[in-house]
Amino acid sequence: MLKIKEYVKVNSLEEAYELNQKKSSRVLGGMVWMKMMNRSVGTAIDLSGLGLDAVKETEDEFVIGCMTSLRTLETHAGLNACTDGAVRESLRHIVGVQFRNCATAGGSIYGRFGFSDVLTMFLALDSYVELYKGGRISMEEFAEKKADRDILVNIIVKKHHQRSAYVSQRNAKTDFPVLACAVCLDEEGMRLSIGARPGRAALLKEKMDTPVNKKDMSAGEWNRQAELLAQKAAECVVTGSNMRASKEYRTHLVRVLTKRALLAAGGMENGN
């Protein structure tokens, strides 16, 4: 049972930050996971009055407020056009539409959950978080940080000439992923994120030729390169066992899903 002693709808980020310095305080997102916990919260901090529930698009980036719902991201035309629909694909399996209308982008990223489709997707993109005191840091750096008492304000996604894809394996349609894979190809090469290992998503980066930066690359050449990259990912990414799958099966999925995602991002047919 979740017990909340005091509820405060804050008027500023400074007020939220000061309240959150107590270990018994907790910032509220959509509360879709929090409400299932057995814990006592001294002060529940509500950011919903601060206008942080929208996606703002500029010439160079998307700025996603921490209180923006996952459903808003799933249906955002600009963000999905920029990512070839990968953001939508990463979200559409998460429980159901009613759930995604409640769950927030900030809560999903800040939690750094091992099962998170959301962290897996954004880690593959050129993305950042804006912290109230810590400022803007890369998603890669944030994913490796230990939890602290700062406030996550915005998630930023940079616009690039890129191709992206997201694939996952699930035992049931709306279950947590057994393994999740997101890839982004741009002028510099590949960013590959593997989540639900079952640990927190891990990022692999390679400077390489891709169909994005080498326009005359043949399908056969890219298929061979994708196979080599998938094998390397399977050798490098640490996996584990839990109730959903064994370590060995997850390692097999790393290779299979990485190749599928690479071929999809490169505009080729899926491979096995």
Short mmCIF file of C-alpha atoms in Angstrom, two decimals:
data_model
loop_
_atom_site.label_atom_id
_atom_site.label_comp_id
_atom_site.label_asym_id
_atom_site.label_seq_id
_atom_site.Cartn_x
_atom_site.Cartn_y
_atom_site.Cartn_z
CA MET A 1 0.00 0.00 0.00
CA LEU A 2 1.20 3.52 -0.84
CA LYS A 3 0.78 6.02 1.97
CA ILE A 4 1.24 9.77 1.39
CA LYS A 5 1.45 12.03 4.43
CA GLU A 6 1.46 15.40 2.63
CA TYR A 7 0.66 16.47 -0.94
CA VAL A 8 2.05 19.70 -2.42
CA LYS A 9 1.25 21.10 -5.86
CA VAL A 10 4.29 23.34 -6.30
CA ASN A 11 4.38 26.79 -7.87
CA SER A 12 8.01 26.67 -9.02
CA LEU A 13 10.88 24.30 -9.70
CA GLU A 14 12.81 25.87 -6.84
CA GLU A 15 10.02 24.94 -4.44
CA ALA A 16 9.98 21.40 -5.85
CA TYR A 17 13.75 21.10 -5.49
CA GLU A 18 13.76 22.29 -1.88
CA LEU A 19 10.97 19.89 -0.91
CA ASN A 20 12.68 17.01 -2.68
CA GLN A 21 15.87 17.26 -0.61
CA LYS A 22 14.19 15.22 2.13
CA LYS A 23 14.61 11.48 1.61
CA SER A 24 10.96 10.93 2.47
CA SER A 25 9.81 13.19 -0.40
CA ARG A 26 8.93 11.94 -3.87
CA VAL A 27 8.18 13.74 -7.14
CA LEU A 28 4.96 12.50 -8.71
CA GLY A 29 4.79 11.55 -12.36
CA GLY A 30 1.84 9.57 -13.63
CA MET A 31 2.07 7.31 -10.54
CA VAL A 32 1.43 4.20 -12.65
CA TRP A 33 4.32 2.29 -11.01
CA MET A 34 4.53 4.20 -7.75
CA LYS A 35 0.98 3.38 -6.71
CA MET A 36 1.85 -0.34 -6.75
CA MET A 37 4.66 0.08 -4.22
CA ASN A 38 4.53 -0.65 -0.52
CA ARG A 39 6.03 2.50 0.89
CA SER A 40 5.35 5.68 2.85
CA VAL A 41 5.94 9.09 1.27
CA GLY A 42 6.39 12.09 3.53
CA THR A 43 5.76 14.74 0.87
CA ALA A 44 4.37 14.01 -2.60
CA ILE A 45 5.49 16.75 -5.01
CA ASP A 46 3.18 17.53 -7.93
CA LEU A 47 4.74 19.37 -10.93
CA SER A 48 1.54 19.44 -12.99
CA GLY A 49 1.03 23.19 -12.56
CA LEU A 50 4.37 24.17 -14.13
CA GLY A 51 3.52 23.75 -17.82
CA LEU A 52 5.89 20.84 -18.34
CA ASP A 53 3.41 18.61 -20.16
CA ALA A 54 4.09 19.39 -23.82
CA VAL A 55 6.58 18.84 -26.66
CA LYS A 56 8.14 22.02 -28.03
CA GLU A 57 9.78 21.78 -31.44
CA THR A 58 12.48 24.17 -32.62
CA GLU A 59 14.64 24.19 -35.74
CA ASP A 60 17.29 22.08 -34.02
CA GLU A 61 15.59 19.98 -31.35
CA PHE A 62 12.52 18.65 -29.57
CA VAL A 63 12.11 19.71 -25.95
CA ILE A 64 9.89 17.28 -24.05
CA GLY A 65 8.54 18.43 -20.68
CA CYS A 66 8.92 15.91 -17.88
CA MET A 67 5.14 15.71 -17.34
CA THR A 68 4.42 14.91 -21.01
CA SER A 69 2.47 11.66 -21.31
CA LEU A 70 3.82 8.69 -23.23
CA ARG A 71 0.69 8.83 -25.37
CA THR A 72 1.60 12.38 -26.44
CA LEU A 73 5.02 11.14 -27.55
CA GLU A 74 3.47 8.15 -29.31
CA THR A 75 1.21 10.39 -31.39
CA HIS A 76 3.55 13.35 -31.97
CA ALA A 77 3.91 13.74 -35.74
CA GLY A 78 7.18 15.67 -35.73
CA LEU A 79 9.01 13.41 -33.31
CA ASN A 80 7.93 10.28 -35.15
CA ALA A 81 8.81 11.72 -38.54
CA CYS A 82 12.29 12.54 -37.22
CA THR A 83 12.76 8.99 -35.87
CA ASP A 84 11.06 7.05 -38.71
CA GLY A 85 8.29 6.01 -36.32
CA ALA A 86 10.74 4.39 -33.88
CA VAL A 87 9.47 6.40 -30.90
CA ARG A 88 5.90 5.30 -31.63
CA GLU A 89 7.02 1.67 -31.99
CA SER A 90 8.87 1.81 -28.66
CA LEU A 91 5.74 3.00 -26.84
CA ARG A 92 2.80 1.23 -28.45
CA HIS A 93 3.32 -2.06 -26.57
CA ILE A 94 3.38 -0.47 -23.10
CA VAL A 95 0.26 -1.89 -21.39
CA GLY A 96 -2.52 0.12 -23.10
CA VAL A 97 -3.64 3.58 -24.22
CA GLN A 98 -5.15 4.48 -20.83
CA PHE A 99 -1.88 3.60 -19.14
CA ARG A 100 0.14 5.63 -21.66
CA ASN A 101 -2.17 8.60 -21.13
CA CYS A 102 -1.06 8.61 -17.46
CA ALA A 103 2.59 7.55 -17.56
CA THR A 104 5.01 10.45 -18.04
CA ALA A 105 8.20 10.78 -20.06
CA GLY A 106 10.06 12.21 -17.07
CA GLY A 107 9.04 9.41 -14.73
CA SER A 108 9.96 6.77 -17.30
CA ILE A 109 13.43 8.22 -17.88
CA TYR A 110 14.18 9.27 -14.29
CA GLY A 111 13.39 5.78 -12.98
CA ARG A 112 16.09 4.23 -15.21
CA PHE A 113 14.13 0.98 -15.05
CA GLY A 114 15.82 -2.10 -16.44
CA PHE A 115 12.66 -3.03 -18.36
CA SER A 116 12.18 0.46 -19.85
CA ASP A 117 11.34 0.69 -23.56
CA VAL A 118 11.48 4.47 -23.16
CA LEU A 119 15.06 4.67 -21.86
CA THR A 120 16.18 2.14 -24.48
CA MET A 121 14.76 4.28 -27.28
CA PHE A 122 16.01 7.67 -26.14
CA LEU A 123 19.47 6.33 -25.31
CA ALA A 124 19.96 5.44 -28.99
CA LEU A 125 19.04 8.99 -30.08
CA ASP A 126 21.21 12.09 -29.70
CA SER A 127 19.29 13.02 -26.57
CA TYR A 128 19.84 14.85 -23.29
CA VAL A 129 18.14 15.54 -20.00
CA GLU A 130 17.84 18.96 -18.42
CA LEU A 131 18.16 18.85 -14.64
CA TYR A 132 17.12 21.80 -12.48
CA LYS A 133 20.49 22.07 -10.75
CA GLY A 134 22.65 19.78 -12.86
CA GLY A 135 21.86 21.44 -16.18
CA ARG A 136 21.91 19.64 -19.51
CA ILE A 137 23.75 16.31 -19.69
CA SER A 138 23.69 13.53 -22.26
CA MET A 139 21.22 10.69 -21.88
CA GLU A 140 24.20 8.33 -21.86
CA GLU A 141 25.70 10.10 -18.83
CA PHE A 142 22.33 10.31 -17.08
CA ALA A 143 21.62 6.61 -17.59
CA GLU A 144 24.85 5.74 -15.78
CA LYS A 145 24.32 8.18 -12.88
CA LYS A 146 23.08 7.10 -9.50
CA ALA A 147 19.73 8.52 -8.43
CA ASP A 148 19.96 11.84 -6.58
CA ARG A 149 17.57 14.55 -5.37
CA ASP A 150 17.68 16.78 -8.48
CA ILE A 151 14.58 17.47 -10.60
CA LEU A 152 14.38 16.24 -14.19
CA VAL A 153 12.79 19.14 -16.09
CA ASN A 154 13.04 18.33 -19.81
CA ILE A 155 14.19 15.65 -22.22
CA ILE A 156 15.87 17.02 -25.36
CA VAL A 157 16.21 15.21 -28.69
CA LYS A 158 18.52 16.75 -31.30
CA LYS A 159 17.45 16.75 -34.92
CA HIS A 160 19.85 15.09 -37.38
CA HIS A 161 19.84 13.50 -40.78
CA GLN A 162 19.35 10.00 -39.40
CA ARG A 163 17.50 6.72 -39.70
CA SER A 164 16.14 4.95 -36.62
CA ALA A 165 14.41 1.69 -35.74
CA TYR A 166 13.06 -0.04 -32.65
CA VAL A 167 12.35 -3.73 -32.17
CA SER A 168 11.54 -5.83 -29.12
CA GLN A 169 10.68 -9.38 -28.13
CA ARG A 170 7.82 -10.01 -25.68
CA ASN A 171 6.26 -13.16 -24.28
CA ALA A 172 2.86 -11.42 -24.40
CA LYS A 173 1.76 -8.35 -26.32
CA THR A 174 1.59 -5.90 -23.40
CA ASP A 175 4.15 -7.57 -21.13
CA PHE A 176 7.58 -6.14 -20.28
CA PRO A 177 10.08 -6.83 -23.07
CA VAL A 178 12.29 -9.91 -22.89
CA LEU A 179 14.80 -7.80 -24.81
CA ALA A 180 14.55 -4.40 -26.49
CA CYS A 181 16.75 -2.90 -29.20
CA ALA A 182 16.92 0.63 -30.61
CA VAL A 183 19.31 1.82 -33.31
CA CYS A 184 20.09 5.22 -34.81
CA LEU A 185 22.24 5.65 -37.91
CA ASP A 186 23.60 9.08 -38.82
CA GLU A 187 26.60 10.69 -40.52
CA GLU A 188 28.94 9.54 -37.74
CA GLY A 189 27.86 5.91 -37.64
CA MET A 190 25.72 3.78 -35.32
CA ARG A 191 24.23 4.22 -31.86
CA LEU A 192 22.80 0.92 -30.60
CA SER A 193 20.87 0.63 -27.34
CA ILE A 194 19.99 -2.75 -25.79
CA GLY A 195 17.46 -2.77 -22.95
CA ALA A 196 15.68 -5.31 -20.73
CA ARG A 197 18.96 -7.28 -20.53
CA PRO A 198 17.28 -7.48 -17.87
CA GLY A 199 19.45 -4.64 -16.54
CA ARG A 200 19.36 -0.95 -17.41
CA ALA A 201 19.79 -0.22 -21.14
CA ALA A 202 23.37 -0.27 -22.45
CA LEU A 203 24.72 1.81 -25.35
CA LEU A 204 27.17 0.73 -28.06
CA LYS A 205 28.58 3.30 -30.50
CA GLU A 206 30.46 2.61 -33.74
CA LYS A 207 31.99 5.02 -36.26
CA MET A 208 31.24 3.26 -39.51
CA ASP A 209 29.78 3.49 -42.99
CA THR A 210 26.00 3.14 -43.07
CA PRO A 211 23.33 3.59 -45.76
CA VAL A 212 22.83 7.08 -44.27
CA ASN A 213 26.38 8.35 -44.83
CA LYS A 214 27.35 6.14 -47.77
CA LYS A 215 24.64 6.63 -50.37
CA ASP A 216 25.91 3.96 -52.79
CA MET A 217 26.03 1.13 -50.25
CA SER A 218 24.49 -2.03 -51.70
CA ALA A 219 21.97 -4.18 -49.87
CA GLY A 220 24.44 -7.06 -49.79
CA GLU A 221 27.21 -4.91 -48.34
CA TRP A 222 24.94 -3.53 -45.61
CA ASN A 223 23.59 -7.01 -44.81
CA ARG A 224 27.14 -8.28 -44.25
CA GLN A 225 28.04 -5.28 -42.11
CA ALA A 226 24.83 -5.64 -40.08
CA GLU A 227 25.63 -9.30 -39.41
CA LEU A 228 29.11 -8.43 -38.13
CA LEU A 229 27.76 -5.65 -35.92
CA ALA A 230 25.04 -7.92 -34.54
CA GLN A 231 27.60 -10.58 -33.67
CA LYS A 232 29.81 -7.97 -31.98
CA ALA A 233 26.84 -6.72 -29.95
CA ALA A 234 26.04 -10.27 -28.82
CA GLU A 235 29.64 -10.67 -27.63
CA CYS A 236 29.80 -7.28 -25.86
CA VAL A 237 26.38 -6.83 -24.24
CA VAL A 238 26.06 -8.42 -20.80
CA THR A 239 22.77 -10.24 -20.29
CA GLY A 240 21.19 -12.10 -17.39
CA SER A 241 18.37 -14.46 -16.49
CA ASN A 242 15.02 -13.81 -14.82
CA MET A 243 11.49 -15.20 -14.90
CA ARG A 244 11.00 -14.06 -18.51
CA ALA A 245 14.07 -15.52 -20.18
CA SER A 246 17.48 -17.06 -19.68
CA LYS A 247 20.80 -15.32 -20.18
CA GLU A 248 21.55 -17.54 -23.19
CA TYR A 249 18.25 -16.72 -24.89
CA ARG A 250 18.75 -12.99 -24.34
CA THR A 251 22.24 -13.15 -25.85
CA HIS A 252 20.75 -14.89 -28.88
CA LEU A 253 18.11 -12.14 -29.10
CA VAL A 254 20.79 -9.43 -28.98
CA ARG A 255 22.20 -10.76 -32.24
CA VAL A 256 18.83 -11.34 -33.91
CA LEU A 257 17.17 -8.05 -32.91
CA THR A 258 20.28 -5.97 -33.57
CA LYS A 259 20.48 -7.23 -37.14
CA ARG A 260 16.75 -6.69 -37.69
CA ALA A 261 16.95 -3.15 -36.34
CA LEU A 262 20.03 -2.31 -38.42
CA LEU A 263 18.46 -3.59 -41.62
CA ALA A 264 15.22 -1.75 -40.89
CA ALA A 265 17.06 1.51 -40.16
CA GLY A 266 19.08 1.04 -43.33
CA GLY A 267 15.94 0.64 -45.40
CA MET A 268 16.52 -3.06 -46.08
CA GLU A 269 14.28 -6.05 -45.40
CA ASN A 270 14.47 -7.63 -41.96
CA GLY A 271 16.97 -10.41 -41.48
CA ASN A 272 17.16 -13.37 -39.11
#
